GROMACS .gro file of C-alpha atoms in nm:
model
  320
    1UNK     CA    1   9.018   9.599   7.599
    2UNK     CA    2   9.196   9.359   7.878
    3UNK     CA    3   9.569   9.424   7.885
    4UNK     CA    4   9.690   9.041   7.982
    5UNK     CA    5  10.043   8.885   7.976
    6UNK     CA    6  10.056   8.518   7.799
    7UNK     CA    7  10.031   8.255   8.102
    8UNK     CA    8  10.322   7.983   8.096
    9UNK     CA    9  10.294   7.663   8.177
   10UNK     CA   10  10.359   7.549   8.559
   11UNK     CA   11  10.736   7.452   8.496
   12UNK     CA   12  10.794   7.806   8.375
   13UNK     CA   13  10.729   7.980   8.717
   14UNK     CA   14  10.961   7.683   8.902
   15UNK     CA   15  11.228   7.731   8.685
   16UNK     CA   16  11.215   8.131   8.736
   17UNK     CA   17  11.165   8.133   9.125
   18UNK     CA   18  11.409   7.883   9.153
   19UNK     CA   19  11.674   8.116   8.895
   20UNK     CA   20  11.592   8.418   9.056
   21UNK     CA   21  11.673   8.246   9.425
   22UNK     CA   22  12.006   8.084   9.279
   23UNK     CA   23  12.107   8.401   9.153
   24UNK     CA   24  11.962   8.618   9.500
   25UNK     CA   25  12.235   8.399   9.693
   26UNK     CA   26  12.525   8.405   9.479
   27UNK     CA   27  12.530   8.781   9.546
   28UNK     CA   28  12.463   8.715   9.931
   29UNK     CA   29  12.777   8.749  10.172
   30UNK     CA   30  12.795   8.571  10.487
   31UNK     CA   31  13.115   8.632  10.763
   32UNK     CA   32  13.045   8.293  10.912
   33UNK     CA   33  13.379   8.055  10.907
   34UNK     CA   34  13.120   7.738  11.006
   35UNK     CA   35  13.026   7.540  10.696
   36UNK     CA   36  12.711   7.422  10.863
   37UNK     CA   37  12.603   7.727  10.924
   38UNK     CA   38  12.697   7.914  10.663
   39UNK     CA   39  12.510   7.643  10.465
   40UNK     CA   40  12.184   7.678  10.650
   41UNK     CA   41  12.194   8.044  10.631
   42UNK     CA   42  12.233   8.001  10.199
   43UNK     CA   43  11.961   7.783  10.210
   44UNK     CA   44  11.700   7.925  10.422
   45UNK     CA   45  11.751   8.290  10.208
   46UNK     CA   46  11.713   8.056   9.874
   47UNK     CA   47  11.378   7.870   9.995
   48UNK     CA   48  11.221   8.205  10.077
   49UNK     CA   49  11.300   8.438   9.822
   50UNK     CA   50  11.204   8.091   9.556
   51UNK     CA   51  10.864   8.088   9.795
   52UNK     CA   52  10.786   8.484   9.769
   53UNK     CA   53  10.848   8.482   9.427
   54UNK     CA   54  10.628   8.211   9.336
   55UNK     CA   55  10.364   8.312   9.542
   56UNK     CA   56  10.383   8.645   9.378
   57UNK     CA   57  10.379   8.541   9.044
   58UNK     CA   58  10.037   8.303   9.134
   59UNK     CA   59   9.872   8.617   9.260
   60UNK     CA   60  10.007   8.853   8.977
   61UNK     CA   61   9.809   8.589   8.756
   62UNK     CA   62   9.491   8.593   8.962
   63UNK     CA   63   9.508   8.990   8.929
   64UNK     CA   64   9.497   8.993   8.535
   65UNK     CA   65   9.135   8.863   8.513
   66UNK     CA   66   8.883   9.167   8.628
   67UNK     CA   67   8.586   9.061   8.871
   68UNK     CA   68   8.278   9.007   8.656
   69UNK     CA   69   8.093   9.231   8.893
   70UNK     CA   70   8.257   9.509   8.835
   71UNK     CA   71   8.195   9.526   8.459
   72UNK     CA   72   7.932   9.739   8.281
   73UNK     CA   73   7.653   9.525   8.188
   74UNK     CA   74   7.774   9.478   7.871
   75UNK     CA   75   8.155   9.356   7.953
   76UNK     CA   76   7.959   9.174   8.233
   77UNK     CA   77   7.737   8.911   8.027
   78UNK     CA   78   8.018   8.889   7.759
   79UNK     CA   79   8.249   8.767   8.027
   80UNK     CA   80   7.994   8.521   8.166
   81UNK     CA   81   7.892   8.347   7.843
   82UNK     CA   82   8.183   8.300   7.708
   83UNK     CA   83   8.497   8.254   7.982
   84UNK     CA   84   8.374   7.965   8.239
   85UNK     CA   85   8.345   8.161   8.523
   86UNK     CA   86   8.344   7.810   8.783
   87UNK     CA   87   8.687   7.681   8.597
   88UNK     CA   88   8.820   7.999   8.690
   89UNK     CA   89   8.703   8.038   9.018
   90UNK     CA   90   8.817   7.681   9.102
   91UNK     CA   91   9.135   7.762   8.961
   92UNK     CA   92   9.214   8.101   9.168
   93UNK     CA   93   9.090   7.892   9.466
   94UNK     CA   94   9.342   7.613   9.367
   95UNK     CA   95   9.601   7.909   9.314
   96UNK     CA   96   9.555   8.026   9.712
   97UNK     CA   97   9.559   7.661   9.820
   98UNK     CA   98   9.852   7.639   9.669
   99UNK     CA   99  10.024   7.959   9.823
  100UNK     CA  100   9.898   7.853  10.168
  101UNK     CA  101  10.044   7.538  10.095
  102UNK     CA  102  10.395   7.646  10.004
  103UNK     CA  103  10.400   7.894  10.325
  104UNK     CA  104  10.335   7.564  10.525
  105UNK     CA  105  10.627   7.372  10.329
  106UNK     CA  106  10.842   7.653  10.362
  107UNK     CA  107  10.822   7.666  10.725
  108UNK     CA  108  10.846   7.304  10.807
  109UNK     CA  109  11.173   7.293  10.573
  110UNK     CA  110  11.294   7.605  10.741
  111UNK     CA  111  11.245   7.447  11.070
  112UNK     CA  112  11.423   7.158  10.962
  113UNK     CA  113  11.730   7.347  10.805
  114UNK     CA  114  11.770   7.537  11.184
  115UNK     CA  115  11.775   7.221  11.351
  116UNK     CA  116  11.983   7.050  11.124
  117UNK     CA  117  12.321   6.893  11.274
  118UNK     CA  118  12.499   6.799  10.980
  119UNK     CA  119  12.539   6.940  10.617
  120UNK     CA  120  12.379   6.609  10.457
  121UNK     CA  121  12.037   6.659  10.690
  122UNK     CA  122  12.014   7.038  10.541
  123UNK     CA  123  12.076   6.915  10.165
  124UNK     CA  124  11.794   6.693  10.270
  125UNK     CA  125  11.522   6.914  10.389
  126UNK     CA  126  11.592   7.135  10.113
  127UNK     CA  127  11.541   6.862   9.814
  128UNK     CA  128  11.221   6.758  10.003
  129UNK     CA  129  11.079   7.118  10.035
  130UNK     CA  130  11.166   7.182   9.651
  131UNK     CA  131  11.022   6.849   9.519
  132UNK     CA  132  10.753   6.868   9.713
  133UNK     CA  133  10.635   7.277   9.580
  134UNK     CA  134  10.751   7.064   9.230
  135UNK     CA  135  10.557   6.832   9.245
  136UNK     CA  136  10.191   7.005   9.368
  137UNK     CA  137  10.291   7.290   9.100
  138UNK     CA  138  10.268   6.952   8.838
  139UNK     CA  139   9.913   6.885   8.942
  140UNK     CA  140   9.750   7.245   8.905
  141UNK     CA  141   9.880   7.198   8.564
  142UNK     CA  142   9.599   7.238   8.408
  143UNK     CA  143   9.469   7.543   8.564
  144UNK     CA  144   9.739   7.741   8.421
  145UNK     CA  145   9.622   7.605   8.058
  146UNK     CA  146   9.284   7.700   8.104
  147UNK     CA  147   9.347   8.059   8.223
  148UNK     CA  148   9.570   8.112   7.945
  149UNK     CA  149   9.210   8.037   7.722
  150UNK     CA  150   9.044   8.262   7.919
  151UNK     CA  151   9.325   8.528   7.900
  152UNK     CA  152   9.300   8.451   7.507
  153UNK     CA  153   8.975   8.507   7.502
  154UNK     CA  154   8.960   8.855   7.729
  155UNK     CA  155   9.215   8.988   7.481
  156UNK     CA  156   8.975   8.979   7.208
  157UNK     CA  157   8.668   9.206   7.361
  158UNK     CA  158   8.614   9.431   7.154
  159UNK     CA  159   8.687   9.853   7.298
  160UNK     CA  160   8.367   9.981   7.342
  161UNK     CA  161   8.282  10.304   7.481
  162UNK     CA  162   7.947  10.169   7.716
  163UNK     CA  163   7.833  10.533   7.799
  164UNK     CA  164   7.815  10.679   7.498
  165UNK     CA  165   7.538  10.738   7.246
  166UNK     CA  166   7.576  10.442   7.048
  167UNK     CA  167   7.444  10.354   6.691
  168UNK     CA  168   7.424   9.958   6.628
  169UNK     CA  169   7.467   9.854   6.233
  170UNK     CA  170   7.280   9.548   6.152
  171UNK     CA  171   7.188   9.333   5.841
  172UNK     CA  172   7.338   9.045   5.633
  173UNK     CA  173   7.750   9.002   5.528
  174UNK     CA  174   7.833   9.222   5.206
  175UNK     CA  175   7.492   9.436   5.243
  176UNK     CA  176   7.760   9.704   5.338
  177UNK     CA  177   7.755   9.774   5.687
  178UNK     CA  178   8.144   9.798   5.700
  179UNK     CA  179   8.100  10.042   5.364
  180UNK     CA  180   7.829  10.256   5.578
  181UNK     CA  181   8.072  10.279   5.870
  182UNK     CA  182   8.343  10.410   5.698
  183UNK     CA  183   8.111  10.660   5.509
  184UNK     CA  184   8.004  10.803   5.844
  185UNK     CA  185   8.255  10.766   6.055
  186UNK     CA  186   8.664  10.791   6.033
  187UNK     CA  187   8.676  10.400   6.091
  188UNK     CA  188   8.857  10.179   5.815
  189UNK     CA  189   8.691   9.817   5.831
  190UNK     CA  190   8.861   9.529   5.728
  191UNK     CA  191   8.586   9.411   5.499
  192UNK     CA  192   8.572   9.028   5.516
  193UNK     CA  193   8.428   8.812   5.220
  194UNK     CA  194   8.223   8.544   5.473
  195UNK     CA  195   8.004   8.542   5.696
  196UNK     CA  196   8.125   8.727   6.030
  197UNK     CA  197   8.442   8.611   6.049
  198UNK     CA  198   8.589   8.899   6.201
  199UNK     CA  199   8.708   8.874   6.542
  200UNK     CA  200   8.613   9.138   6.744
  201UNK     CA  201   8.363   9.422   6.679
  202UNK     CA  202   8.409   9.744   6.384
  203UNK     CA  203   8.415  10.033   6.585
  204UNK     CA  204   8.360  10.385   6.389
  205UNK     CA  205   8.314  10.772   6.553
  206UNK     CA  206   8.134  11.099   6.477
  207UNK     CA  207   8.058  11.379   6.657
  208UNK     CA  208   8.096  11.227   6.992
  209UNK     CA  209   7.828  10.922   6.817
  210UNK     CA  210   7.962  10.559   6.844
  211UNK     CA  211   7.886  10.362   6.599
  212UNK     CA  212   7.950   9.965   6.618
  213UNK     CA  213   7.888   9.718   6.321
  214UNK     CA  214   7.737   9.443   6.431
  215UNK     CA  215   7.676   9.102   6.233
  216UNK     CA  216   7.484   8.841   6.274
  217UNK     CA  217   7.160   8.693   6.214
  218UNK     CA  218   7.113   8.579   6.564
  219UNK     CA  219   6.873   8.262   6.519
  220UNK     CA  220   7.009   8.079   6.793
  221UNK     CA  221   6.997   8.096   7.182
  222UNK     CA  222   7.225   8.361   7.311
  223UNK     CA  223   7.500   8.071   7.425
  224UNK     CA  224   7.498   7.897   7.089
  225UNK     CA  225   7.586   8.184   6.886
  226UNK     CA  226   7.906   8.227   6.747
  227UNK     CA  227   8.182   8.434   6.888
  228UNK     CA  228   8.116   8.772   6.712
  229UNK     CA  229   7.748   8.752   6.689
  230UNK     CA  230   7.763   8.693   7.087
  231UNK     CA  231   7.929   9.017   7.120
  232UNK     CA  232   7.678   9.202   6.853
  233UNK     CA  233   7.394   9.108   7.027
  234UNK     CA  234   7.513   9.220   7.356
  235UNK     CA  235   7.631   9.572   7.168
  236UNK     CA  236   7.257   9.607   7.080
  237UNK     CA  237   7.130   9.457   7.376
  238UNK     CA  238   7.294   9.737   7.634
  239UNK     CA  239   7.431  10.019   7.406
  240UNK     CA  240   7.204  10.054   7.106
  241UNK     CA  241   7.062  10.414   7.152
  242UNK     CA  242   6.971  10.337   6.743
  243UNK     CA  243   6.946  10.068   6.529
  244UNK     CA  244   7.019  10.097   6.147
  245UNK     CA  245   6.907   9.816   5.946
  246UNK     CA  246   7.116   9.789   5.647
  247UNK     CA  247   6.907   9.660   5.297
  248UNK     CA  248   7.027   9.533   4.955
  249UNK     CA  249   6.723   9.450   4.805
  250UNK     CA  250   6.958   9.389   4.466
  251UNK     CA  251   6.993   9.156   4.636
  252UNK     CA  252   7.421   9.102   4.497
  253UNK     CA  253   7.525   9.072   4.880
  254UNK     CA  254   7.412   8.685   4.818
  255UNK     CA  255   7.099   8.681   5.053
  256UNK     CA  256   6.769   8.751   4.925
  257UNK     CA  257   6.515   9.000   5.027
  258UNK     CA  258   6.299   8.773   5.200
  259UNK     CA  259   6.604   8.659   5.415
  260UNK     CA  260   6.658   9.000   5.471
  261UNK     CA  261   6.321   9.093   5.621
  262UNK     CA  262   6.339   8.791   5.843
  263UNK     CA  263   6.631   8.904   6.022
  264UNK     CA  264   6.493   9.270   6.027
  265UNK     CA  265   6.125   9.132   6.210
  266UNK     CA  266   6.363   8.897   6.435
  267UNK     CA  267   6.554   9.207   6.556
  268UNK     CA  268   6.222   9.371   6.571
  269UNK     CA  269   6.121   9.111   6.806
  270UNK     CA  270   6.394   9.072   7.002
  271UNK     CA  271   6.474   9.429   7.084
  272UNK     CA  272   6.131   9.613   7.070
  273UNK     CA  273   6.215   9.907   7.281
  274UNK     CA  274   6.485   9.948   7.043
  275UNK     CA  275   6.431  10.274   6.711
  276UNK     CA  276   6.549  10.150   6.421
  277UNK     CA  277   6.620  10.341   6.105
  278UNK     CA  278   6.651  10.139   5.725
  279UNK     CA  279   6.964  10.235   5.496
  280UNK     CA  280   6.901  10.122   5.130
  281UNK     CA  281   7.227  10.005   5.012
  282UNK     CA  282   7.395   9.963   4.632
  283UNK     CA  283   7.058  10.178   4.578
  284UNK     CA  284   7.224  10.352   4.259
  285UNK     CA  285   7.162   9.964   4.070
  286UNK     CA  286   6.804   9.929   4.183
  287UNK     CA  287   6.520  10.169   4.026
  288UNK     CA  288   6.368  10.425   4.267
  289UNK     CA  289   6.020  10.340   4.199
  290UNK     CA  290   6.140   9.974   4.341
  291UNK     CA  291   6.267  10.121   4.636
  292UNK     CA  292   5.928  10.347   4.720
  293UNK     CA  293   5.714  10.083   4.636
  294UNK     CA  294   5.879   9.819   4.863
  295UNK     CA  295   5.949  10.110   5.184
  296UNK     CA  296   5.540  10.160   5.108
  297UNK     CA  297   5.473   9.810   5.151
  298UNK     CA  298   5.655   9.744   5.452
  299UNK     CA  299   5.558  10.052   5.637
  300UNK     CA  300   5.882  10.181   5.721
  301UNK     CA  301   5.899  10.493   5.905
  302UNK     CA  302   6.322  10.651   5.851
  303UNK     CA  303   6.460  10.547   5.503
  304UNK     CA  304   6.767  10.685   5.403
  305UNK     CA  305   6.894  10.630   5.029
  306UNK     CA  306   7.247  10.835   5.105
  307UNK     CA  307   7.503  10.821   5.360
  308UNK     CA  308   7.507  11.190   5.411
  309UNK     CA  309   7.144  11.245   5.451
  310UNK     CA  310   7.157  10.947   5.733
  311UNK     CA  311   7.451  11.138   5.884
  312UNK     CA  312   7.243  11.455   5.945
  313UNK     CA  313   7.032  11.263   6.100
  314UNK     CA  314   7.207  11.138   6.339
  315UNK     CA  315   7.386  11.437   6.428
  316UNK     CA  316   7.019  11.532   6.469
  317UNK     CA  317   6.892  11.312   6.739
  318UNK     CA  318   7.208  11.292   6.932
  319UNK     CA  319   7.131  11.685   6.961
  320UNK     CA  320   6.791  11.638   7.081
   0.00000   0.00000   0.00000
């Protein structure tokens, strides 16, 4: 979803402004015979292309993270529970201090370089001024590590389409959610063995329908969750049009049908504006009569035994 470069460590941008000013100057010409001079000339074109293109690269950095503000609801609360959103202000505030700072150092050195009398006084000001932007750029250390978490952890939203008619899958690991997906969509899911340890989001599409996979059992405050269950209860929270509940009641996914109806009244609970549609799964090793008997007791409204039958169905209501 968010296109970021890796962020290096403090001494990384020193050693490239300072390489890309060395290099600036050895390609400079200067018809001045006075060594003085010609020296203060080298060394005030050195300090400000080094301050420009630190200063640049600072901003460039600041510029990779998106305001929160101007994310769709659902990008919105994703970013604010899970990237510290005061770290990273303090650290783009630390980031213009900083800037401000070394336009301040730059002028006082370049000040000091023009007034200069002697070769020796200009060597001077110019070790100060780099020490010093060395030295500050030391300190603010740690801001660079933690936006390079926070870039870490942008790269791994999931790409969501958040205005489209969108179809939430939901139920325990191995039920077959990622099987359903692929049956009705063109998506290939990379079917994990535990419990929602995939990283980001399964992502299918039909017929201009989105449909998202979305583990989790969600027993815990919104903040304590886990990583992917974070972002499938945000999916259903802001894009779930529809809500299929995915049963094995053969219960061979490893959870047991009482589990299994737990979850489905908690998401019942939780999202009751929400329509929700059950999907039977592995039903062709359970008896029919099992199946009626148990959609009878429960009162469920939209059962679907096949994938195809559950596909014109949804072609359905997207039409209406």
């Amino acid at each position: 979803m968010f296109k970021t470069s890796k962020i290096e460590k403090a001494q990384f941008y020193l050693d490239k402004a300072f390489r890309i000013s060395q290099n600036a100057a050895k390609a400079k010409k200067y018809n001045l015979n006075n060594k003085r001079e010609k020296k203060k000339k080298n060394e005030i074109y050195k300090i400000g292309i080094f301050s420009r293109n630190l200063r640049n690269d600072l901003e460039n950095i600041k510029e990779m993270f998106p305001d929160p503000n101007e994310l769709e609801n659902f990008y919105k609360e994703l970013f604010e529970i899970t990237i510290n959103v005061e770290k990273l202000g303090k650290a783009f505030i630390t980031f213009s201090w900083f800037n401000n700072k070394l336009i301040r150092l730059e002028q006082e050195s370049l000040r000091n370089i023009h007034n200069a009398e002697h070769i020796d006084e200009i060597e001077k000001s110019k070790k100060i001024f780099y020490g010093r932007a060395s030295s500050i750029m030391k300190k603010i250390q740690k801001h660079f590590t933690y936006l390079d978490e926070a870039r870490r952890t942008l790269r791994n939203f999931p790409t969501i389409k958040t205005n489209m008619f969108t179809i939430c899958i939901c139920g325990f690991p191995n039920v077959g959610k990622s099987t359903l997906l692929s049956k009705l969509t063109t998506a290939r899911p990379d079917i994990q063995a535990y419990a929602f340890t995939t990283k980001s989001l399964m992502v299918g599409y039909m017929d201009k329908i989105q449909l998202v996979d979305t583990p989790g059992t969600f027993k815990d405050i919104l903040f304590k969750m886990n990583w992917i269950e974070k972002q499938s209860y945000l999916a259903i929270k802001y894009l779930g049009d529809y809500l299929i509940y995915v049963l094995d009641i053969s219960e061979s996914c490893g959870f047991n049908v009482k589990d299994q109806m737990e979850l489905y009244k908690n998401l019942k609970k939780q999202f009751p504006k929400k329509k929700f549609l059950i999907y039977f799964s592995k039903n062709d090793i359970i008896d029919k009569n099992i199946i009626e008997t148990f959609v009878k007791d429960n009162k469920f409204s939209k059962v679907f035994l096949e994938s195809k039958d559950l596909k014109k169905y949804l072609k359905k209501i997207k039409k209406d």
